[in-house]
Tab-separated table of C-alpha atoms in Angstrom:
chain	number	residue	atom	x	y	z
A	1	UNK	CA	-18.803	-0.775	-5.704
A	2	UNK	CA	-19.316	-3.570	-8.202
A	3	UNK	CA	-20.514	-6.180	-5.719
A	4	UNK	CA	-24.255	-6.780	-5.536
A	5	UNK	CA	-26.049	-7.996	-2.421
A	6	UNK	CA	-29.595	-8.149	-1.142
A	7	UNK	CA	-30.636	-5.230	1.087
A	8	UNK	CA	-28.781	-5.168	4.403
A	9	UNK	CA	-30.816	-5.758	7.572
A	10	UNK	CA	-31.907	-2.335	8.941
A	11	UNK	CA	-30.758	-3.085	12.534
A	12	UNK	CA	-27.200	-3.724	11.328
A	13	UNK	CA	-27.211	-0.588	9.214
A	14	UNK	CA	-28.472	1.388	12.204
A	15	UNK	CA	-25.717	0.018	14.481
A	16	UNK	CA	-23.033	0.910	11.983
A	17	UNK	CA	-24.459	4.335	11.265
A	18	UNK	CA	-24.659	5.087	14.984
A	19	UNK	CA	-20.992	4.132	15.257
A	20	UNK	CA	-20.128	6.750	12.634
A	21	UNK	CA	-19.730	4.526	9.563
A	22	UNK	CA	-20.420	6.814	6.625
A	23	UNK	CA	-21.109	3.972	4.196
A	24	UNK	CA	-23.143	1.926	6.660
A	25	UNK	CA	-25.370	0.193	4.102
A	26	UNK	CA	-22.483	-0.905	1.887
A	27	UNK	CA	-20.487	-2.098	4.894
A	28	UNK	CA	-23.479	-4.003	6.268
A	29	UNK	CA	-23.893	-5.851	2.960
A	30	UNK	CA	-20.241	-6.831	2.955
A	31	UNK	CA	-20.395	-8.073	6.533
A	32	UNK	CA	-23.561	-10.069	5.877
A	33	UNK	CA	-21.953	-11.679	2.815
A	34	UNK	CA	-18.797	-12.590	4.754
A	35	UNK	CA	-20.363	-14.049	7.904
A	36	UNK	CA	-20.972	-17.786	8.016
A	37	UNK	CA	-23.293	-17.784	11.035
A	38	UNK	CA	-25.512	-15.245	12.820
A	39	UNK	CA	-23.131	-15.311	15.776
A	40	UNK	CA	-20.166	-14.550	13.546
A	41	UNK	CA	-22.095	-11.713	11.920
A	42	UNK	CA	-22.932	-10.203	15.290
A	43	UNK	CA	-19.264	-10.387	16.308
A	44	UNK	CA	-18.136	-8.776	13.049
A	45	UNK	CA	-20.652	-5.951	13.352
A	46	UNK	CA	-19.599	-5.396	16.963
A	47	UNK	CA	-15.907	-5.176	16.030
A	48	UNK	CA	-16.654	-2.744	13.226
A	49	UNK	CA	-18.855	-0.627	15.508
A	50	UNK	CA	-15.971	-0.486	18.008
A	51	UNK	CA	-13.785	1.120	15.357
A	52	UNK	CA	-11.813	-1.696	13.759
A	53	UNK	CA	-11.140	-1.002	10.076
A	54	UNK	CA	-13.661	-2.762	7.870
A	55	UNK	CA	-10.823	-4.511	6.052
A	56	UNK	CA	-9.507	-5.994	9.306
A	57	UNK	CA	-12.982	-7.248	10.172
A	58	UNK	CA	-13.493	-8.807	6.745
A	59	UNK	CA	-9.923	-10.043	6.500
A	60	UNK	CA	-9.423	-8.564	3.038
A	61	UNK	CA	-9.251	-5.314	1.087
A	62	UNK	CA	-10.170	-4.581	-2.497
A	63	UNK	CA	-7.251	-2.976	-4.330
A	64	UNK	CA	-6.823	-2.526	-8.082
A	65	UNK	CA	-9.568	-5.087	-8.622
A	66	UNK	CA	-7.855	-7.680	-6.427
A	67	UNK	CA	-9.058	-9.101	-3.126
A	68	UNK	CA	-6.005	-9.045	-0.858
A	69	UNK	CA	-5.642	-10.455	2.639
A	70	UNK	CA	-5.226	-7.799	5.335
A	71	UNK	CA	-4.583	-9.214	8.783
A	72	UNK	CA	-5.391	-7.306	12.005
A	73	UNK	CA	-2.671	-4.801	12.758
A	74	UNK	CA	-1.460	-4.617	9.143
A	75	UNK	CA	-1.607	-1.352	7.188
A	76	UNK	CA	-4.676	-1.209	4.938
A	77	UNK	CA	-3.836	-0.299	1.307
A	78	UNK	CA	-5.351	3.059	0.377
A	79	UNK	CA	-7.254	3.736	-2.841
A	80	UNK	CA	-4.876	6.611	-3.600
A	81	UNK	CA	-2.050	4.087	-3.967
A	82	UNK	CA	-3.781	2.651	-7.034
A	83	UNK	CA	-2.481	5.732	-8.862
A	84	UNK	CA	1.109	4.716	-8.095
A	85	UNK	CA	0.412	1.234	-9.459
A	86	UNK	CA	-1.025	2.691	-12.679
A	87	UNK	CA	2.058	4.863	-13.110
A	88	UNK	CA	4.310	1.861	-12.531
A	89	UNK	CA	2.340	-0.323	-14.948
A	90	UNK	CA	2.962	2.235	-17.691
A	91	UNK	CA	6.719	1.844	-17.137
A	92	UNK	CA	7.095	-1.869	-16.390
A	93	UNK	CA	7.278	-4.731	-18.859
A	94	UNK	CA	6.843	-8.497	-18.480
A	95	UNK	CA	10.015	-9.947	-17.016
A	96	UNK	CA	10.833	-6.781	-15.064
A	97	UNK	CA	12.645	-6.946	-11.743
A	98	UNK	CA	10.365	-5.193	-9.250
A	99	UNK	CA	11.002	-4.200	-5.633
A	100	UNK	CA	8.214	-3.116	-3.273
A	101	UNK	CA	9.679	-1.315	-0.235
A	102	UNK	CA	7.554	-0.772	2.893
A	103	UNK	CA	5.275	-3.342	1.291
A	104	UNK	CA	2.700	-3.760	4.064
A	105	UNK	CA	0.247	-6.373	2.798
A	106	UNK	CA	2.122	-6.578	-0.503
A	107	UNK	CA	-0.674	-4.765	-2.323
A	108	UNK	CA	1.468	-2.639	-4.638
A	109	UNK	CA	3.637	-5.486	-5.840
A	110	UNK	CA	0.714	-7.888	-6.241
A	111	UNK	CA	-1.286	-5.335	-8.215
A	112	UNK	CA	1.630	-4.491	-10.496
A	113	UNK	CA	2.297	-8.179	-11.113
A	114	UNK	CA	-1.370	-8.650	-12.013
A	115	UNK	CA	-1.189	-5.735	-14.438
A	116	UNK	CA	2.040	-6.531	-16.295
A	117	UNK	CA	3.274	-9.911	-15.075
A	118	UNK	CA	5.079	-12.132	-15.006
A	119	UNK	CA	7.666	-10.179	-13.033
A	120	UNK	CA	10.448	-10.987	-10.602
A	121	UNK	CA	9.036	-9.510	-7.410
A	122	UNK	CA	10.859	-8.707	-4.179
A	123	UNK	CA	9.022	-7.095	-1.235
A	124	UNK	CA	10.322	-5.759	2.088
A	125	UNK	CA	8.783	-4.618	5.341
A	126	UNK	CA	10.135	-4.099	8.835
A	127	UNK	CA	6.910	-5.342	10.481
A	128	UNK	CA	6.737	-9.151	10.930
A	129	UNK	CA	2.925	-9.152	10.714
A	130	UNK	CA	3.060	-7.320	7.388
A	131	UNK	CA	5.674	-9.741	6.063
A	132	UNK	CA	3.481	-12.735	6.912
A	133	UNK	CA	0.499	-11.103	5.217
A	134	UNK	CA	2.485	-10.115	2.121
A	135	UNK	CA	3.794	-13.657	1.742
A	136	UNK	CA	0.235	-14.957	1.632
A	137	UNK	CA	-0.815	-12.389	-0.949
A	138	UNK	CA	2.179	-12.876	-3.209
A	139	UNK	CA	1.864	-16.654	-2.967
A	140	UNK	CA	-1.597	-16.211	-4.496
A	141	UNK	CA	-0.176	-14.527	-7.599
A	142	UNK	CA	0.526	-17.810	-9.371
A	143	UNK	CA	1.651	-17.248	-12.938
A	144	UNK	CA	2.287	-13.530	-12.373
A	145	UNK	CA	5.493	-13.783	-10.350
A	146	UNK	CA	8.612	-15.596	-11.529
A	147	UNK	CA	10.936	-15.546	-8.571
A	148	UNK	CA	11.687	-13.145	-5.773
A	149	UNK	CA	10.472	-13.207	-2.192
A	150	UNK	CA	9.248	-11.252	0.807
A	151	UNK	CA	11.876	-10.159	3.324
A	152	UNK	CA	11.705	-8.814	6.855
A	153	UNK	CA	14.056	-5.944	7.550
A	154	UNK	CA	14.919	-2.280	7.201
A	155	UNK	CA	14.496	-1.130	3.585
A	156	UNK	CA	17.416	-2.054	1.307
A	157	UNK	CA	19.270	-3.906	4.069
A	158	UNK	CA	16.815	-6.777	3.707
A	159	UNK	CA	17.229	-7.206	-0.052
A	160	UNK	CA	19.513	-9.813	-1.664
A	161	UNK	CA	22.799	-8.130	-2.594
A	162	UNK	CA	22.640	-9.436	-6.158
A	163	UNK	CA	19.707	-7.094	-6.866
A	164	UNK	CA	22.025	-4.079	-6.784
A	165	UNK	CA	22.057	-2.363	-10.155
A	166	UNK	CA	19.361	-4.501	-11.766
A	167	UNK	CA	15.997	-3.292	-10.397
A	168	UNK	CA	13.733	-2.074	-13.201
A	169	UNK	CA	10.893	-0.717	-11.049
A	170	UNK	CA	11.249	0.262	-7.403
A	171	UNK	CA	7.918	0.975	-5.669
A	172	UNK	CA	7.621	2.685	-2.306
A	173	UNK	CA	4.642	3.858	-0.308
A	174	UNK	CA	6.604	4.662	2.849
A	175	UNK	CA	5.206	6.257	6.006
A	176	UNK	CA	4.949	9.987	5.317
A	177	UNK	CA	2.696	11.363	8.063
A	178	UNK	CA	4.578	13.910	10.222
A	179	UNK	CA	4.906	12.667	13.792
A	180	UNK	CA	2.940	15.619	15.129
A	181	UNK	CA	0.018	14.847	12.821
A	182	UNK	CA	-0.432	11.204	13.868
A	183	UNK	CA	-2.941	12.266	16.521
A	184	UNK	CA	-5.091	13.910	13.841
A	185	UNK	CA	-5.587	10.701	11.877
A	186	UNK	CA	-8.926	8.841	12.055
A	187	UNK	CA	-9.032	6.301	14.902
A	188	UNK	CA	-9.105	3.442	12.377
A	189	UNK	CA	-5.551	4.315	11.396
A	190	UNK	CA	-4.282	5.870	14.616
A	191	UNK	CA	-5.404	3.028	16.872
A	192	UNK	CA	-5.505	-0.063	14.699
A	193	UNK	CA	-2.647	0.299	12.229
A	194	UNK	CA	1.037	0.036	13.182
A	195	UNK	CA	2.695	3.380	13.925
A	196	UNK	CA	5.754	2.240	11.984
A	197	UNK	CA	3.602	2.273	8.838
A	198	UNK	CA	2.395	5.836	9.466
A	199	UNK	CA	5.088	7.884	11.196
A	200	UNK	CA	7.456	9.607	8.799
A	201	UNK	CA	9.322	11.706	11.358
A	202	UNK	CA	9.222	15.421	12.091
A	203	UNK	CA	8.414	16.529	8.538
A	204	UNK	CA	7.066	13.178	7.357
A	205	UNK	CA	9.987	12.575	4.998
A	206	UNK	CA	12.520	10.642	7.088
A	207	UNK	CA	11.824	7.304	5.394
A	208	UNK	CA	11.161	8.894	2.005
A	209	UNK	CA	14.649	10.433	2.019
A	210	UNK	CA	16.261	7.102	2.936
A	211	UNK	CA	14.409	5.358	0.115
A	212	UNK	CA	15.423	8.041	-2.383
A	213	UNK	CA	19.043	8.423	-1.284
A	214	UNK	CA	19.932	4.773	-1.908
A	215	UNK	CA	17.749	4.107	-4.946
A	216	UNK	CA	20.402	4.855	-7.600
A	217	UNK	CA	22.619	2.021	-6.382
A	218	UNK	CA	19.811	-0.521	-6.820
A	219	UNK	CA	18.196	0.648	-10.041
A	220	UNK	CA	19.227	-0.746	-13.395
A	221	UNK	CA	20.223	1.793	-16.053
A	222	UNK	CA	16.945	3.331	-17.181
A	223	UNK	CA	15.175	1.920	-14.097
A	224	UNK	CA	12.450	3.817	-12.283
A	225	UNK	CA	11.742	4.740	-8.664
A	226	UNK	CA	8.128	5.586	-7.805
A	227	UNK	CA	7.423	7.116	-4.389
A	228	UNK	CA	4.027	7.990	-2.986
A	229	UNK	CA	3.909	11.206	-0.982
A	230	UNK	CA	1.473	14.003	-0.172
A	231	UNK	CA	0.785	17.071	-2.284
A	232	UNK	CA	2.335	19.281	0.375
A	233	UNK	CA	5.526	17.176	0.417
A	234	UNK	CA	5.778	16.813	-3.357
A	235	UNK	CA	8.315	19.594	-3.940
A	236	UNK	CA	10.666	18.385	-1.213
A	237	UNK	CA	10.400	14.807	-2.459
A	238	UNK	CA	11.039	15.832	-6.054
A	239	UNK	CA	14.098	17.836	-4.981
A	240	UNK	CA	15.414	14.829	-3.040
A	241	UNK	CA	15.016	12.597	-6.097
A	242	UNK	CA	16.938	15.082	-8.251
A	243	UNK	CA	19.729	15.370	-5.678
A	244	UNK	CA	20.040	11.589	-5.700
A	245	UNK	CA	21.044	11.747	-9.368
A	246	UNK	CA	17.728	10.630	-10.854
A	247	UNK	CA	15.657	12.450	-13.439
A	248	UNK	CA	12.572	13.512	-11.453
A	249	UNK	CA	9.014	14.182	-12.469
A	250	UNK	CA	5.868	14.755	-10.454
A	251	UNK	CA	2.503	13.159	-11.193
A	252	UNK	CA	-0.831	13.894	-9.521
A	253	UNK	CA	-4.355	12.492	-9.670
A	254	UNK	CA	-6.980	14.944	-8.490
A	255	UNK	CA	-9.787	12.409	-8.156
A	256	UNK	CA	-7.782	10.179	-5.796
A	257	UNK	CA	-5.823	13.084	-4.270
A	258	UNK	CA	-2.759	10.984	-5.030
A	259	UNK	CA	0.799	12.219	-5.587
A	260	UNK	CA	3.622	10.119	-6.990
A	261	UNK	CA	7.183	11.271	-7.623
A	262	UNK	CA	9.003	9.293	-10.303
A	263	UNK	CA	12.782	9.180	-10.568
A	264	UNK	CA	14.555	7.569	-13.495
A	265	UNK	CA	18.180	6.464	-13.477
A	266	UNK	CA	19.970	7.621	-16.631
A	267	UNK	CA	20.767	4.854	-19.095
A	268	UNK	CA	24.336	3.977	-19.967
A	269	UNK	CA	23.852	5.841	-23.238
A	270	UNK	CA	23.048	8.976	-21.235
């Protein structure tokens, strides 16, 4: 963590550690730096000790070097998703048309715009709270985004029709937790994040398959689809991408335990 603060008060560290916070000292420093009054600090520590995600207590998450707003009830961007952004940044160019499906807070699109912008950025989520949050984050990307918008709706149905066939980079970190495994997630996710952002159906791939199956119609020739999934679901996701008519390849980052499947639409020249 690059931030530097004075030592956190021991009583706060002790409260957080007793609540099961593994990084109690770091979290205490962040809370102390964010609170404007002692009363606000006490309230923030209490909410964190009761299990609210740290990012919801602070109101922001650090992602790809950016500080992004994360409202209560909105999915918190995971560090593993930074790998997907790095993969996308290697493929995107300034001026690219980018779509971020299942955008949550808009973290993926905002980070990609920061890395390669300016881009034309369109983001979609079915959750109204996520859409409001993403609009705030993408509005803060002045100079990195040249058009686009954030839309509320179900995947491609929410996108402007004139995007069909001209998307250069299509990002998706869809829900991919199998329904039966939701109860095994940490309480921070299971209790405080929307189920619609976690539940991927019986095998975890219901939304992934829908994203993949329709991608070819939206991608420009030579355009790329990047889908985050788990290591255990990588083969099935790669097979789905190939069946959809895209050239598939699998990428993995051991340090982040991150898996991204990339599908490329053939160019007109073949």
